[in-house]
XYZ file of C-alpha atoms in Angstrom:
478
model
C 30.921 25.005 31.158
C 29.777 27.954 32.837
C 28.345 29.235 29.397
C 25.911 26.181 29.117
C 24.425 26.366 32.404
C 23.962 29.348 32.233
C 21.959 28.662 28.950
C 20.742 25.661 30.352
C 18.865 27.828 33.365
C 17.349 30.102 30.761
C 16.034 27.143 28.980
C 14.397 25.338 31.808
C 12.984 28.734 33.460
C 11.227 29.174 29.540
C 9.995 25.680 29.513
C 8.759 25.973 32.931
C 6.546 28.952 31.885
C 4.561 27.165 28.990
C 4.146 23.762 31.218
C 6.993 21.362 30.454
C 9.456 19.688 32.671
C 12.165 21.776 33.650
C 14.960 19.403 32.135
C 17.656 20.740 34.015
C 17.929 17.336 35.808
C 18.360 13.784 34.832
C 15.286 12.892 36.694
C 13.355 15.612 34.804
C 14.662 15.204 31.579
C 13.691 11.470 31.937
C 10.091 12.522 33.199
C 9.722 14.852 30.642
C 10.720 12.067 27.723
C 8.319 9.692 29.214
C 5.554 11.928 29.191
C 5.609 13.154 25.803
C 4.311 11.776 23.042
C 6.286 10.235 19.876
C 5.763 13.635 17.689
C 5.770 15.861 20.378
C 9.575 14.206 21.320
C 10.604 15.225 18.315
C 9.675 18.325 18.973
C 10.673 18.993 22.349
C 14.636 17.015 21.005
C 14.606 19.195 17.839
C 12.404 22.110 17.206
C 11.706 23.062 21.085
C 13.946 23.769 23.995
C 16.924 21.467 24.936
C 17.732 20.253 28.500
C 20.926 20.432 29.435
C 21.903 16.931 28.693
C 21.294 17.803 25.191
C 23.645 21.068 25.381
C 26.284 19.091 26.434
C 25.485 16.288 24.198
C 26.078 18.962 21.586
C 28.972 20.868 22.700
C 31.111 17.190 23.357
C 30.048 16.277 19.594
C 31.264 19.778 17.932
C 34.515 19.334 20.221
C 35.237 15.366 18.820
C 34.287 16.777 15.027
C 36.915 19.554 15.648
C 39.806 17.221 16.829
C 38.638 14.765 14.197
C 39.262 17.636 11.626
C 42.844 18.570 12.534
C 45.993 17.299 11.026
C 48.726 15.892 12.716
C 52.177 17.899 12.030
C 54.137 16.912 8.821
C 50.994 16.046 7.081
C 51.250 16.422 3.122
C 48.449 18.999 2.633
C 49.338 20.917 -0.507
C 49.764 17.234 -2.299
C 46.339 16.108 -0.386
C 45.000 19.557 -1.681
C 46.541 19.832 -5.708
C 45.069 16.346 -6.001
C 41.801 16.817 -4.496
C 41.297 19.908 -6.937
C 42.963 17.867 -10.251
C 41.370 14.979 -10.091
C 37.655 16.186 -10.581
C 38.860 18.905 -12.983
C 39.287 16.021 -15.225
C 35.638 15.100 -15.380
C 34.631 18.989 -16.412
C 33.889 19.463 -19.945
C 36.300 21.818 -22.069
C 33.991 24.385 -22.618
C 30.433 25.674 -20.961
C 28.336 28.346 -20.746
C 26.198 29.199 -17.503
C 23.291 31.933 -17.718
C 24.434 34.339 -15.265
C 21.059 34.920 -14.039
C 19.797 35.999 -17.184
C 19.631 34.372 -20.800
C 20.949 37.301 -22.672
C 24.472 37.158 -20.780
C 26.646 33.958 -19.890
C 29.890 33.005 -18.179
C 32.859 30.988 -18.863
C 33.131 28.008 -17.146
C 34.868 24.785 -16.431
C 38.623 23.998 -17.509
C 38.919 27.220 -19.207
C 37.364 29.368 -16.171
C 39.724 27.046 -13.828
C 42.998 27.648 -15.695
C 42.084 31.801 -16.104
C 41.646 31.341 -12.176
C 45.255 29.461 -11.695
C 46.681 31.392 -14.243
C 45.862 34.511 -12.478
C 45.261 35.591 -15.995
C 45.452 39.441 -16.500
C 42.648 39.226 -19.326
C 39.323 37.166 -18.956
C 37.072 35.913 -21.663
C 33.817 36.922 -19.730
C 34.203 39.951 -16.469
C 31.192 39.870 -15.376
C 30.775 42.726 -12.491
C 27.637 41.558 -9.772
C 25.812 45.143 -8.322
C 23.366 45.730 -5.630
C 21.076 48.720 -6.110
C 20.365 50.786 -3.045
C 16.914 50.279 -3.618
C 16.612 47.207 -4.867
C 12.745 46.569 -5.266
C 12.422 49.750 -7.776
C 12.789 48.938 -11.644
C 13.044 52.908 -12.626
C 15.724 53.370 -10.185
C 17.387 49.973 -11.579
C 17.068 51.201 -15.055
C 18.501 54.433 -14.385
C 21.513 53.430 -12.552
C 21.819 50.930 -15.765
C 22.236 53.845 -18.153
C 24.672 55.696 -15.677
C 27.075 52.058 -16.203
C 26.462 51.028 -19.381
C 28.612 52.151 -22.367
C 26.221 54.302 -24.791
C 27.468 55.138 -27.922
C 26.117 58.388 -30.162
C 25.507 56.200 -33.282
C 22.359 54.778 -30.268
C 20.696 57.763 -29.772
C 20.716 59.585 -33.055
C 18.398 59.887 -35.859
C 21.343 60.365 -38.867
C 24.609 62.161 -39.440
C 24.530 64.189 -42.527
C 27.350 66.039 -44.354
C 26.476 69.644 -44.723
C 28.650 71.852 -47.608
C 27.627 75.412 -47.353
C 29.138 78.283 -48.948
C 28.245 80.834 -45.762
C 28.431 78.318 -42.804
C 31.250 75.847 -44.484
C 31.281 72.146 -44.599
C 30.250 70.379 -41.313
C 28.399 67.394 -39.835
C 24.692 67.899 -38.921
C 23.616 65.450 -36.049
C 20.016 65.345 -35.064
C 19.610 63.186 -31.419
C 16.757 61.055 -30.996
C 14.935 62.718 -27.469
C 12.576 59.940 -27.423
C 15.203 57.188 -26.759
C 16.943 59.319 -24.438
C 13.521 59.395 -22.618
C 12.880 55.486 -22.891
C 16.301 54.300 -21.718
C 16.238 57.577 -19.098
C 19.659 58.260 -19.518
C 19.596 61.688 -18.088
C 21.454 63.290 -20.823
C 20.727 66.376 -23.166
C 22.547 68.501 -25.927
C 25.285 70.121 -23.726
C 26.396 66.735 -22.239
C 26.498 65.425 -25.637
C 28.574 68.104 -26.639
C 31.169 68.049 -23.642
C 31.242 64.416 -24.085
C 32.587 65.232 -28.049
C 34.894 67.180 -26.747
C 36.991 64.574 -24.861
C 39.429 62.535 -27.457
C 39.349 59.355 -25.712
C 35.635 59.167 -26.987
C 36.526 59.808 -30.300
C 39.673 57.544 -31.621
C 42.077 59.883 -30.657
C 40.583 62.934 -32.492
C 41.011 66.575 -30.551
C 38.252 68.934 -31.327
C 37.696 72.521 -30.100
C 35.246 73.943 -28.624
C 34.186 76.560 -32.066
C 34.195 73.101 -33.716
C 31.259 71.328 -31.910
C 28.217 73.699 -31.547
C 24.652 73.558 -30.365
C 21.821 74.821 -32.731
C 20.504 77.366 -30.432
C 16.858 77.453 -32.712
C 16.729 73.234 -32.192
C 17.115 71.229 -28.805
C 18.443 68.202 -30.656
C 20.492 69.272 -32.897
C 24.670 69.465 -32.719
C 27.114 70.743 -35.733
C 30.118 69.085 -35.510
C 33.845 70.577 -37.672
C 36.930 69.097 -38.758
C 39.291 69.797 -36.774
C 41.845 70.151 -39.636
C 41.586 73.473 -41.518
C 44.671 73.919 -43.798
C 44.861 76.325 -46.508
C 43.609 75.203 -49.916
C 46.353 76.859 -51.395
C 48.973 74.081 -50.095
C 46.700 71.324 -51.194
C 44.652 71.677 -47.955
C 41.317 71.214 -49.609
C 41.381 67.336 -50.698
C 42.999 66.498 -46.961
C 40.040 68.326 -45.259
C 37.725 66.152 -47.089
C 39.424 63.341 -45.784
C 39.587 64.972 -42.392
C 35.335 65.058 -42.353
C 35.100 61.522 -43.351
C 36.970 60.478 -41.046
C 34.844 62.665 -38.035
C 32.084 61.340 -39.767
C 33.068 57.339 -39.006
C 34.202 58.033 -35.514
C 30.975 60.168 -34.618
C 28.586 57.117 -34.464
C 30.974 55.093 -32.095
C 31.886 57.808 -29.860
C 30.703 56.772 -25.670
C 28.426 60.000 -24.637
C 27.189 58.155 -21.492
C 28.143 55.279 -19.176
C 31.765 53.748 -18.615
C 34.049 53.091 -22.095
C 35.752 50.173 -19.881
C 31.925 48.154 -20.151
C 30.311 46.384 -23.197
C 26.813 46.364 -21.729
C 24.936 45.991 -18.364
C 21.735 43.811 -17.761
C 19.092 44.093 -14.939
C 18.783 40.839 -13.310
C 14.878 40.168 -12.069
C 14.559 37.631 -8.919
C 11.213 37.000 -7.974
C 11.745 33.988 -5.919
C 11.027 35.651 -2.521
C 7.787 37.629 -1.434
C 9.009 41.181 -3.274
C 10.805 41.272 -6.762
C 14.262 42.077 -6.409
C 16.680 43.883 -8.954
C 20.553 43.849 -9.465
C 22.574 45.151 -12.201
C 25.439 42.751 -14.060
C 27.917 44.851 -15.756
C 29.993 43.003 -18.672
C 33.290 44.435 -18.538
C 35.890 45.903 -16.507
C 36.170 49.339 -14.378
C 34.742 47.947 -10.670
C 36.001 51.141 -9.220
C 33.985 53.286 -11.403
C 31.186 50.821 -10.711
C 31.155 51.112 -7.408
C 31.275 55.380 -7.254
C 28.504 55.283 -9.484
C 25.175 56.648 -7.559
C 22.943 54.325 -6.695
C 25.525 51.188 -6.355
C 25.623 49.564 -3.120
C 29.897 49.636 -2.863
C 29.867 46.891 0.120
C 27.952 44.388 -2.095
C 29.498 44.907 -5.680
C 31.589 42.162 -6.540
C 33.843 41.028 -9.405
C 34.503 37.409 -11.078
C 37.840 39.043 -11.975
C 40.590 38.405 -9.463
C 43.280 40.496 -10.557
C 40.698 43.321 -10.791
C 39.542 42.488 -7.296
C 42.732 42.884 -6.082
C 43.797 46.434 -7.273
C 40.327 47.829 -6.496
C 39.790 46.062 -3.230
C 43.323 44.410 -1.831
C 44.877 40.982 -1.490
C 42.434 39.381 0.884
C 39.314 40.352 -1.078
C 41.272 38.197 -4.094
C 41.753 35.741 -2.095
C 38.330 35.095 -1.085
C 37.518 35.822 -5.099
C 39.763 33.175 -5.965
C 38.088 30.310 -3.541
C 34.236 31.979 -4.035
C 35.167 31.174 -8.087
C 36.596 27.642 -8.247
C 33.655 26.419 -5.534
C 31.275 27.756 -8.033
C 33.094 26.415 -11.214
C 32.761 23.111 -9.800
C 29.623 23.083 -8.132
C 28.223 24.215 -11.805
C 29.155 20.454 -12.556
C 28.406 18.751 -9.317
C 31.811 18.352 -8.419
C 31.905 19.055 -4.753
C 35.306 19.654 -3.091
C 36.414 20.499 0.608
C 35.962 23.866 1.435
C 40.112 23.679 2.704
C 41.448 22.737 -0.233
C 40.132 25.340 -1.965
C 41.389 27.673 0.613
C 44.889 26.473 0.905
C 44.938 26.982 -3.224
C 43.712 30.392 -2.491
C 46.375 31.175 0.807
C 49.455 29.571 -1.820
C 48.389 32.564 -4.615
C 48.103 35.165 -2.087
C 50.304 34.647 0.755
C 53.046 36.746 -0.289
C 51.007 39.300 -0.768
C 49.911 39.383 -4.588
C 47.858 37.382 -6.419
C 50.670 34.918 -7.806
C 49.350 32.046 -10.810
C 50.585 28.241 -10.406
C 53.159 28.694 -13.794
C 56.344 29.395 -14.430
C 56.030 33.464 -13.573
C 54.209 32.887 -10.200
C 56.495 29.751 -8.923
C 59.581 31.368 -9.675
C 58.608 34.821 -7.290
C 57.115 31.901 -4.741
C 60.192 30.012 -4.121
C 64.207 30.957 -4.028
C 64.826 27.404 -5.086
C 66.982 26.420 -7.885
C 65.909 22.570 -8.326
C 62.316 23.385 -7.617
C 61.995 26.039 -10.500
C 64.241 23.758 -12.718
C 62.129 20.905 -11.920
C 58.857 22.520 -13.411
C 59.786 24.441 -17.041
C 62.667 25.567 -18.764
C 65.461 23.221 -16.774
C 68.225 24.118 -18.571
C 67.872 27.916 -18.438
C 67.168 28.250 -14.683
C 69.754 25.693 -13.977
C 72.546 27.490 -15.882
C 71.053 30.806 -14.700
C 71.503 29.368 -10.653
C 74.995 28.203 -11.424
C 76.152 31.720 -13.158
C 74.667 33.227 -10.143
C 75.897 31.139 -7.658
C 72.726 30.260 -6.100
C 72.861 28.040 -3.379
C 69.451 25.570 -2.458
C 68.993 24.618 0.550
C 67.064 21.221 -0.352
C 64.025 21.504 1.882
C 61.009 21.335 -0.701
C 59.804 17.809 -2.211
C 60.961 18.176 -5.729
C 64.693 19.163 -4.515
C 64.159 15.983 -1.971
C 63.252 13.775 -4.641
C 65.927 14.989 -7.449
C 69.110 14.264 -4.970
C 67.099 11.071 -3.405
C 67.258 12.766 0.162
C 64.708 11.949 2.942
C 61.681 14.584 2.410
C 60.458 16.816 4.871
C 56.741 15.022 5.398
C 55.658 12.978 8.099
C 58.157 10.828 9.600
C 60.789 12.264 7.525
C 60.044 15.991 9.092
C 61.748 14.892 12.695
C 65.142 14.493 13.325
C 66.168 11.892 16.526
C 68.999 13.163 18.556
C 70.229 11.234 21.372
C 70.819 13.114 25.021
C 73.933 12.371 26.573
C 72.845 14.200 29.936
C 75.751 16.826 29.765
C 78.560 14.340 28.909
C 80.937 14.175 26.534
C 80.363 11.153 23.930
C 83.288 9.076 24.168
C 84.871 8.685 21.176
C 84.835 5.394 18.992
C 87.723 3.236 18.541
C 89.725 2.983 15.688
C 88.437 0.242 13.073
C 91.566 -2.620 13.354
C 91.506 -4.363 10.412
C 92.482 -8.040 11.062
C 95.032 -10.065 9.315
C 94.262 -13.744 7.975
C 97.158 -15.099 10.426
C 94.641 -13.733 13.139
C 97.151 -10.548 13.839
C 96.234 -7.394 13.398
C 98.020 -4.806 10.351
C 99.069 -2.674 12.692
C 101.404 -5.260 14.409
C 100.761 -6.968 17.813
C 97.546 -9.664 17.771
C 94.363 -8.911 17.243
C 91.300 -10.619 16.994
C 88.789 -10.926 13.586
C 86.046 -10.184 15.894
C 87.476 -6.889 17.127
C 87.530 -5.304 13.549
C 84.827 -2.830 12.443
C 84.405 -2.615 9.204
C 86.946 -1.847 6.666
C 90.545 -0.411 7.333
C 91.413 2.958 6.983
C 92.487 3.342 2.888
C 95.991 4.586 2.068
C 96.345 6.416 -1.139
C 98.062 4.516 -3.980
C 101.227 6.524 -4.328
C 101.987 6.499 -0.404
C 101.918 2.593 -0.732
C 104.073 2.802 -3.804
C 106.286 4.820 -1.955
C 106.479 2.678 1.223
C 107.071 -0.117 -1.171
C 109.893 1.173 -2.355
C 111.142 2.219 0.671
C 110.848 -1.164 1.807
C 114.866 -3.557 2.524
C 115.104 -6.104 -0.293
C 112.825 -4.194 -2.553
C 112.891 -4.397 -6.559
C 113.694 -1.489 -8.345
């Protein structure tokens, strides 16, 4: 309260300084509605300054909307939630492709893109990695952050790979690189980063080379000489595998990642020019979104990642969950399916809350719950329900499926109270013992007795104690 009048003097001492009624009063805020003209009301109620009626006004409608938005204890919300999220998946088409900005590069979406999502699936079809550029309205810096990211092969830059069988200099692979596409893609590479690139075996299937076996012609700028690195004596036969050592250099060379990240296929710059200055951002297909983000000029605080498991090694649980309920609001809303923002966040708090990113199948549920009737209930029933009784598992029958397999009372809504009565510190007295009446009108256990007084059925004696007492009996049969 204090908070609005305050605001509410602020308001009236500005709208006293341009020449309007103060409003702080119900007789001003009436002579200032009176006075004004039809367009200029709308104004002063909507574009200009409030009166304090109209704070308050305000403030008493967000307060009814907020109780009107909370549930009442023992609602169902993860059944309100799971249904409110199936049922429009339904109407999504199998497969679809949306342009992610620009035509060369698409993503996955509906029911495939929404079962990778609940799936938690480890692999993607299309990981598609969003970048902001420090500078962001300059296309050379754009496009050469783009060749720091993207994944460039020798085979792109070269002019030819020949085979080269000299009797001084031996037999070797000439490679001539192409300067001029170096300088139109400005790559910032040269010879010697070519060459310590080569000399890394993860960038050439596995094979090891030396340093004596790549060298740099020291009379040409763009030329490399690259060696087996296999050199056995001819003698032992050595001569026919070392040609099949060179052909093989020779069809790894053109594949072989000199520049950019070997985790990405290719990155794109994306050009908006719907505001006043063209803007440019960089989307990276692939993986790697921590060597993304280290790259120089990325923006680290704005990259982000359609992948969630990747999202949540690279940037914790919390930044998944928000990944998982940013993706599913924009897999729908690609198909005009619109869907409470809470549902979608009580999907994403159930896949995160203990801690890891945990898919809706039969690995996820079973490190969710300790329940043996719940797992058995979903997939596999015979295997987790021999597995619980080898291991003596013991279920505590709290959850709905456990509820509804033993035909107990479930924990929702009226069901989630139990109704104890007080006795005020007394004991309860206890009941009398049921007499079971006679059809002479005396009771079984001797004396009289009334049919009235009975409740319920008699206490049961087992059969052989009455066979016994039988026989026990004067004047019995044997």
């Amino acid at each position: 309260a204090g908070y609005i009048k305050d605001l509410a003097k602020q308001v009236a001492a500005r709208r006293e300084q341009i020449g309007l009624e103060r409003g702080d009063s119900d007789k001003s805020a009436t002579a200032a509605l009176t006075t004004a003209l039809p367009e200029e009301a709308l104004n002063l109620l909507d574009l200009g300054c409030p009166t304090q009626c109209h704070l308050e006004a305000f403030v008493n409608r967000c307060a009814v909307k907020y109780v009107q938005a909370m549930l009442m204890p023992g609602e169902a919300v993860g059944a309100v939630a799971a249904q409110s999220i199936g049922e429009p998946a339904t109407q999504m088409t199998l497969k679809t492709f949306h342009f992610a900005g620009v035509a060369s590069m698409n993503v996955t979406l509906g029911v495939p893109r929404i079962k990778e999502i609940i799936n938690a699936a480890k692999t993607i079809s299309t990981p598609i990695i969003t970048c902001s550029l420090n500078d962001p309205y300059n296309e050379a810096s754009a496009r050469i952050v783009k060749g720091r990211i993207e994944r460039t092969t020798l085979g792109d830059i070269c002019l030819y790979f020949k085979e080269v069988y000299e009797p001084t200099q031996g037999c070797f692979i000439s490679i001539k690189v192409d300067m001029e596409t170096i300088r139109k893609l400005q790559l910032e590479l040269d010879v010697n980063d070519i060459r310590a690139a080569l000399l890394d075996h993860r960038n050439l299937a596995g094979i090891k080379l030396s340093p004596q076996d790549v060298e740099v012609v020291q009379s040409r700028a763009d030329k490399l000489r690259v060696r087996p690195p296999d050199k056995p004596a001819a003698s032992r036969g050595g001569g026919k595998m070392f040609f099949f050592s060179l052909q093989a250099l020779k069809a790894a060379l053109p594949r072989a990642v000199v520049k950019g990240l070997r985790s990405t296929k290719r990155a794109v710059i994306n050009k908006d020019d719907k505001g006043e200055r063209v803007k440019y951002s960089i989307l990276v297909e692939g993986y790697g979104m921590q060597e993304v983000m280290s790259t120089p000029g990325i923006e680290a605080s704005k990259t982000t990642s359609n992948h969630v498991i990747e999202v949540e090694r690279v940037l914790g649980i919390e930044a998944a969950r928000r990944t998982i309920m940013q993706e599913i609001a924009m897999t729908m809303g690609s198909h005009g399916i619109a869907v409470d923002a809470r549902h979608i966040q009580m999907l994403g708090d159930c896949m995160t809350y203990r801690g890891q990113v945990l898919g809706i199948n039969r690995y996820g549920i079973s490190r969710m719950r300790t329940s043996a009737l719940m797992l058995a209930s979903f997939e596999r029933t015979t295997d987790l329900v021999f597995d619980a009784a080898a291991h003596q598992k013991s279920d505590p029958v709290k959850g709905v499926s456990e509820c509804i397999i033993l035909g107990s009372t479930i924990n929702l809504g009226t069901g989630l109270f139990k109704l104890l009565y007080d006795y005020g510190g007394k004991q309860p007295r206890a009941a009398p013992y049921p007499v079971r009446s006679t059809p002479s009108g005396g009771s079984a256990a001797g004396g009289t007795g009334m049919v009235g007084a009975s409740i319920g059925p008699g206490p049961r004696t087992p059969l052989l104690s009455r066979w016994r007492a039988r026989a026990a009996a004067p004047g019995a049969s044997t």
